[in-house]
Structure formats: structure tokens, C-alpha cells
PDB file of C-alpha atoms in Angstrom:
ATOM      1  CA  MET A   1     -15.498 -17.531   1.144  1.00  0.00           C
ATOM      2  CA  ASP A   2     -13.069 -19.360   3.384  1.00  0.00           C
ATOM      3  CA  PRO A   3      -9.493 -18.573   2.220  1.00  0.00           C
ATOM      4  CA  THR A   4      -8.321 -22.087   3.141  1.00  0.00           C
ATOM      5  CA  THR A   5     -10.771 -23.679   0.712  1.00  0.00           C
ATOM      6  CA  SER A   6     -10.314 -21.189  -2.112  1.00  0.00           C
ATOM      7  CA  GLY A   7      -6.594 -21.857  -2.470  1.00  0.00           C
ATOM      8  CA  GLN A   8      -5.602 -18.446  -1.145  1.00  0.00           C
ATOM      9  CA  SER A   9      -3.666 -17.720   1.995  1.00  0.00           C
ATOM     10  CA  SER A  10      -5.109 -15.542   4.707  1.00  0.00           C
ATOM     11  CA  GLY A  11      -5.456 -11.877   3.847  1.00  0.00           C
ATOM     12  CA  LEU A  12      -2.401  -9.926   4.907  1.00  0.00           C
ATOM     13  CA  ILE A  13      -2.093  -6.162   5.038  1.00  0.00           C
ATOM     14  CA  GLY A  14       0.699  -4.708   2.920  1.00  0.00           C
ATOM     15  CA  LEU A  15       2.367  -1.485   3.996  1.00  0.00           C
ATOM     16  CA  ILE A  16       4.484   1.213   2.372  1.00  0.00           C
ATOM     17  CA  ALA A  17       5.167   3.968   4.873  1.00  0.00           C
ATOM     18  CA  ASP A  18       7.652   6.236   6.619  1.00  0.00           C
ATOM     19  CA  ALA A  19       9.484   4.898   9.670  1.00  0.00           C
ATOM     20  CA  ASP A  20       7.134   6.380  12.300  1.00  0.00           C
ATOM     21  CA  THR A  21       3.962   5.113  10.651  1.00  0.00           C
ATOM     22  CA  ALA A  22       5.472   1.720   9.867  1.00  0.00           C
ATOM     23  CA  THR A  23       6.754   1.277  13.422  1.00  0.00           C
ATOM     24  CA  GLY A  24       3.295   1.789  14.885  1.00  0.00           C
ATOM     25  CA  LEU A  25       1.617  -0.588  12.469  1.00  0.00           C
ATOM     26  CA  LEU A  26       4.346  -3.220  12.749  1.00  0.00           C
ATOM     27  CA  LEU A  27       4.044  -3.094  16.533  1.00  0.00           C
ATOM     28  CA  CYS A  28       0.325  -3.803  16.050  1.00  0.00           C
ATOM     29  CA  GLY A  29       1.331  -7.031  14.332  1.00  0.00           C
ATOM     30  CA  ILE A  30       0.805  -6.521  10.608  1.00  0.00           C
ATOM     31  CA  GLY A  31       4.384  -7.471   9.679  1.00  0.00           C
ATOM     32  CA  HIS A  32       4.983 -10.787   7.930  1.00  0.00           C
ATOM     33  CA  GLN A  33       8.028 -12.484   6.431  1.00  0.00           C
ATOM     34  CA  ASP A  34       7.817 -15.709   4.436  1.00  0.00           C
ATOM     35  CA  ILE A  35      10.430 -18.456   4.211  1.00  0.00           C
ATOM     36  CA  LYS A  36      12.054 -16.684   1.242  1.00  0.00           C
ATOM     37  CA  LYS A  37      12.510 -13.549   3.439  1.00  0.00           C
ATOM     38  CA  ASN A  38       9.893 -11.594   1.457  1.00  0.00           C
ATOM     39  CA  THR A  39       8.102  -9.050   3.624  1.00  0.00           C
ATOM     40  CA  ASN A  40       4.704  -7.421   3.320  1.00  0.00           C
ATOM     41  CA  PHE A  41       6.062  -3.961   4.117  1.00  0.00           C
ATOM     42  CA  LEU A  42       8.530  -1.312   2.995  1.00  0.00           C
ATOM     43  CA  ILE A  43       9.856   1.347   5.325  1.00  0.00           C
ATOM     44  CA  VAL A  44      10.664   4.424   3.250  1.00  0.00           C
ATOM     45  CA  THR A  45      13.594   6.355   4.694  1.00  0.00           C
ATOM     46  CA  GLU A  46      15.297   9.655   3.956  1.00  0.00           C
ATOM     47  CA  LYS A  47      18.780   8.633   5.123  1.00  0.00           C
ATOM     48  CA  PRO A  48      19.743   6.578   3.240  1.00  0.00           C
ATOM     49  CA  PRO A  49      17.015   7.564   0.813  1.00  0.00           C
ATOM     50  CA  THR A  50      14.675   4.881  -0.477  1.00  0.00           C
ATOM     51  CA  SER A  51      14.700   5.103  -4.259  1.00  0.00           C
ATOM     52  CA  LEU A  52      11.574   5.645  -6.298  1.00  0.00           C
ATOM     53  CA  ALA A  53      12.321   2.362  -8.093  1.00  0.00           C
ATOM     54  CA  GLU A  54      12.277   0.485  -4.755  1.00  0.00           C
ATOM     55  CA  ILE A  55       8.922   2.012  -3.859  1.00  0.00           C
ATOM     56  CA  GLU A  56       7.473   1.187  -7.285  1.00  0.00           C
ATOM     57  CA  ASP A  57       8.819  -2.383  -7.154  1.00  0.00           C
ATOM     58  CA  LYS A  58       7.359  -2.987  -3.695  1.00  0.00           C
ATOM     59  CA  PHE A  59       3.980  -1.578  -4.740  1.00  0.00           C
ATOM     60  CA  ARG A  60       3.908  -3.861  -7.795  1.00  0.00           C
ATOM     61  CA  SER A  61       4.998  -6.800  -5.660  1.00  0.00           C
ATOM     62  CA  LEU A  62       2.335  -6.221  -3.001  1.00  0.00           C
ATOM     63  CA  THR A  63      -0.485  -5.671  -5.489  1.00  0.00           C
ATOM     64  CA  ASN A  64       0.390  -8.876  -7.353  1.00  0.00           C
ATOM     65  CA  ARG A  65       0.535 -11.143  -4.295  1.00  0.00           C
ATOM     66  CA  ASP A  66      -2.408 -13.482  -3.676  1.00  0.00           C
ATOM     67  CA  ASP A  67      -2.045 -13.292   0.099  1.00  0.00           C
ATOM     68  CA  ILE A  68      -2.374  -9.477   0.356  1.00  0.00           C
ATOM     69  CA  SER A  69      -5.919  -8.134   0.815  1.00  0.00           C
ATOM     70  CA  VAL A  70      -5.169  -4.462   1.556  1.00  0.00           C
ATOM     71  CA  VAL A  71      -2.191  -2.224   0.836  1.00  0.00           C
ATOM     72  CA  LEU A  72      -1.816   0.756   3.169  1.00  0.00           C
ATOM     73  CA  ILE A  73       0.361   3.549   1.829  1.00  0.00           C
ATOM     74  CA  THR A  74       0.997   6.950   3.333  1.00  0.00           C
ATOM     75  CA  GLN A  75      -0.381   9.697   1.145  1.00  0.00           C
ATOM     76  CA  SER A  76       2.969  11.472   0.825  1.00  0.00           C
ATOM     77  CA  ILE A  77       4.531   8.308  -0.606  1.00  0.00           C
ATOM     78  CA  ALA A  78       1.453   7.570  -2.719  1.00  0.00           C
ATOM     79  CA  SER A  79       1.889  10.925  -4.438  1.00  0.00           C
ATOM     80  CA  GLN A  80       5.305   9.756  -5.659  1.00  0.00           C
ATOM     81  CA  ILE A  81       3.807   6.697  -7.388  1.00  0.00           C
ATOM     82  CA  ARG A  82       0.403   8.165  -8.286  1.00  0.00           C
ATOM     83  CA  HIS A  83       0.714   6.794 -11.839  1.00  0.00           C
ATOM     84  CA  LEU A  84       0.853   3.217 -10.500  1.00  0.00           C
ATOM     85  CA  ILE A  85      -1.960   3.713  -8.010  1.00  0.00           C
ATOM     86  CA  GLU A  86      -4.243   5.132 -10.694  1.00  0.00           C
ATOM     87  CA  ARG A  87      -3.531   2.126 -12.945  1.00  0.00           C
ATOM     88  CA  HIS A  88      -4.385  -0.337 -10.162  1.00  0.00           C
ATOM     89  CA  ASP A  89      -7.910  -1.450 -10.997  1.00  0.00           C
ATOM     90  CA  LYS A  90      -8.337  -4.710  -9.080  1.00  0.00           C
ATOM     91  CA  PRO A  91     -10.649  -4.695  -6.059  1.00  0.00           C
ATOM     92  CA  ILE A  92      -8.240  -6.935  -4.142  1.00  0.00           C
ATOM     93  CA  PRO A  93      -5.903  -5.846  -2.851  1.00  0.00           C
ATOM     94  CA  ALA A  94      -7.579  -2.581  -2.003  1.00  0.00           C
ATOM     95  CA  VAL A  95      -5.142   0.339  -1.906  1.00  0.00           C
ATOM     96  CA  LEU A  96      -5.822   2.763   0.926  1.00  0.00           C
ATOM     97  CA  GLU A  97      -3.995   6.032   1.437  1.00  0.00           C
ATOM     98  CA  ILE A  98      -3.395   6.943   5.064  1.00  0.00           C
ATOM     99  CA  PRO A  99      -2.011  10.040   6.808  1.00  0.00           C
ATOM    100  CA  SER A 100       1.439  10.103   8.343  1.00  0.00           C
ATOM    101  CA  LYS A 101       2.766  11.883  11.393  1.00  0.00           C
ATOM    102  CA  THR A 102       4.117  14.773   9.310  1.00  0.00           C
ATOM    103  CA  CYS A 103       1.531  14.932   6.499  1.00  0.00           C
ATOM    104  CA  PRO A 104      -2.190  15.077   7.280  1.00  0.00           C
ATOM    105  CA  TYR A 105      -4.647  13.298   5.006  1.00  0.00           C
ATOM    106  CA  ASP A 106      -5.862  15.347   2.042  1.00  0.00           C
ATOM    107  CA  PRO A 107      -8.965  13.791   0.439  1.00  0.00           C
ATOM    108  CA  SER A 108      -8.502  15.857  -2.731  1.00  0.00           C
ATOM    109  CA  GLN A 109      -5.281  13.947  -3.521  1.00  0.00           C
ATOM    110  CA  ASP A 110      -6.736  10.468  -2.947  1.00  0.00           C
ATOM    111  CA  SER A 111      -7.416   8.947  -6.386  1.00  0.00           C
ATOM    112  CA  ILE A 112      -9.231   5.941  -4.894  1.00  0.00           C
ATOM    113  CA  LEU A 113     -11.625   8.205  -2.976  1.00  0.00           C
ATOM    114  CA  SER A 114     -12.180  10.200  -6.180  1.00  0.00           C
ATOM    115  CA  ARG A 115     -13.190   6.988  -7.998  1.00  0.00           C
ATOM    116  CA  VAL A 116     -15.581   6.021  -5.222  1.00  0.00           C
ATOM    117  CA  LYS A 117     -17.192   9.458  -5.357  1.00  0.00           C
ATOM    118  CA  MET A 118     -17.542   9.170  -9.139  1.00  0.00           C
ATOM    119  CA  PHE A 119     -19.274   5.764  -8.883  1.00  0.00           C
ATOM    120  CA  THR A 120     -21.608   6.934  -6.124  1.00  0.00           C
ATOM    121  CA  GLY A 121     -22.496  10.161  -7.918  1.00  0.00           C
ATOM    122  CA  GLU A 122     -20.868  12.468  -5.363  1.00  0.00           C
ATOM    123  CA  ALA A 123     -18.258  13.872  -7.733  1.00  0.00           C
TER     124      ALA A 123
END
């Protein structure tokens, strides 16, 4: 369905990631800022540390926006808000866990992949 006729904006990619991962993806052009200065990304830093509340708020914000189709989140950050990711049951936006420079992808920790395996009978 054409997003311009359905009343929805084009599908943006949301991002919650460490600085290295976010830099690469933002350089690829996924960053967006609306007229109210709301962004579709959160760069999680250690110094100063990004609070868990900030991460949770951004995840809730991204998953409730009509213009976000996919939320990419590094697996190390996803593990901090696993309770929210497991409660997310809408198909759009899809939540995808990605590896980061310092933490390789571990399929056993990915709750979305576990659900897919359960529905396809691979679990």
C-alpha cells in the first residue's frame, strides 16, 4: 500500500545504538529530525552515561510512531530493555537486534528470533 494514500508517512528506520554503530548508520543516511527536533535515533554513551530511563523512553517513542517501520537496536542495549522488547507485539515497527563493534550477535539472546523459530516450528 502506498504510504502517501494510507495517511502514513514514509517508513523510517529507528535506531538505538552505541556511538560507533550509530555513526556508521547515520552516515548511511538513516537519521531524521522533524520540525519539533524529534529524532529517530538515540546514541547510547558511557561518558556521560545514557540512563536506562532514556533508553526505555526512546524505545517506547520509536515503537509508537506511525512513521517508523523498523527499529534497529544493538543487542547489548536490547538486553538492558529486554522486558520492553518482549512486550512489543506489533508487526510494525519490526524490532531487529543487530551486533555492535564490541559485542558480536548472539542468536540465543534474540527474543524476536526465538518467536520466529517458535512460529515456524524450529524451536
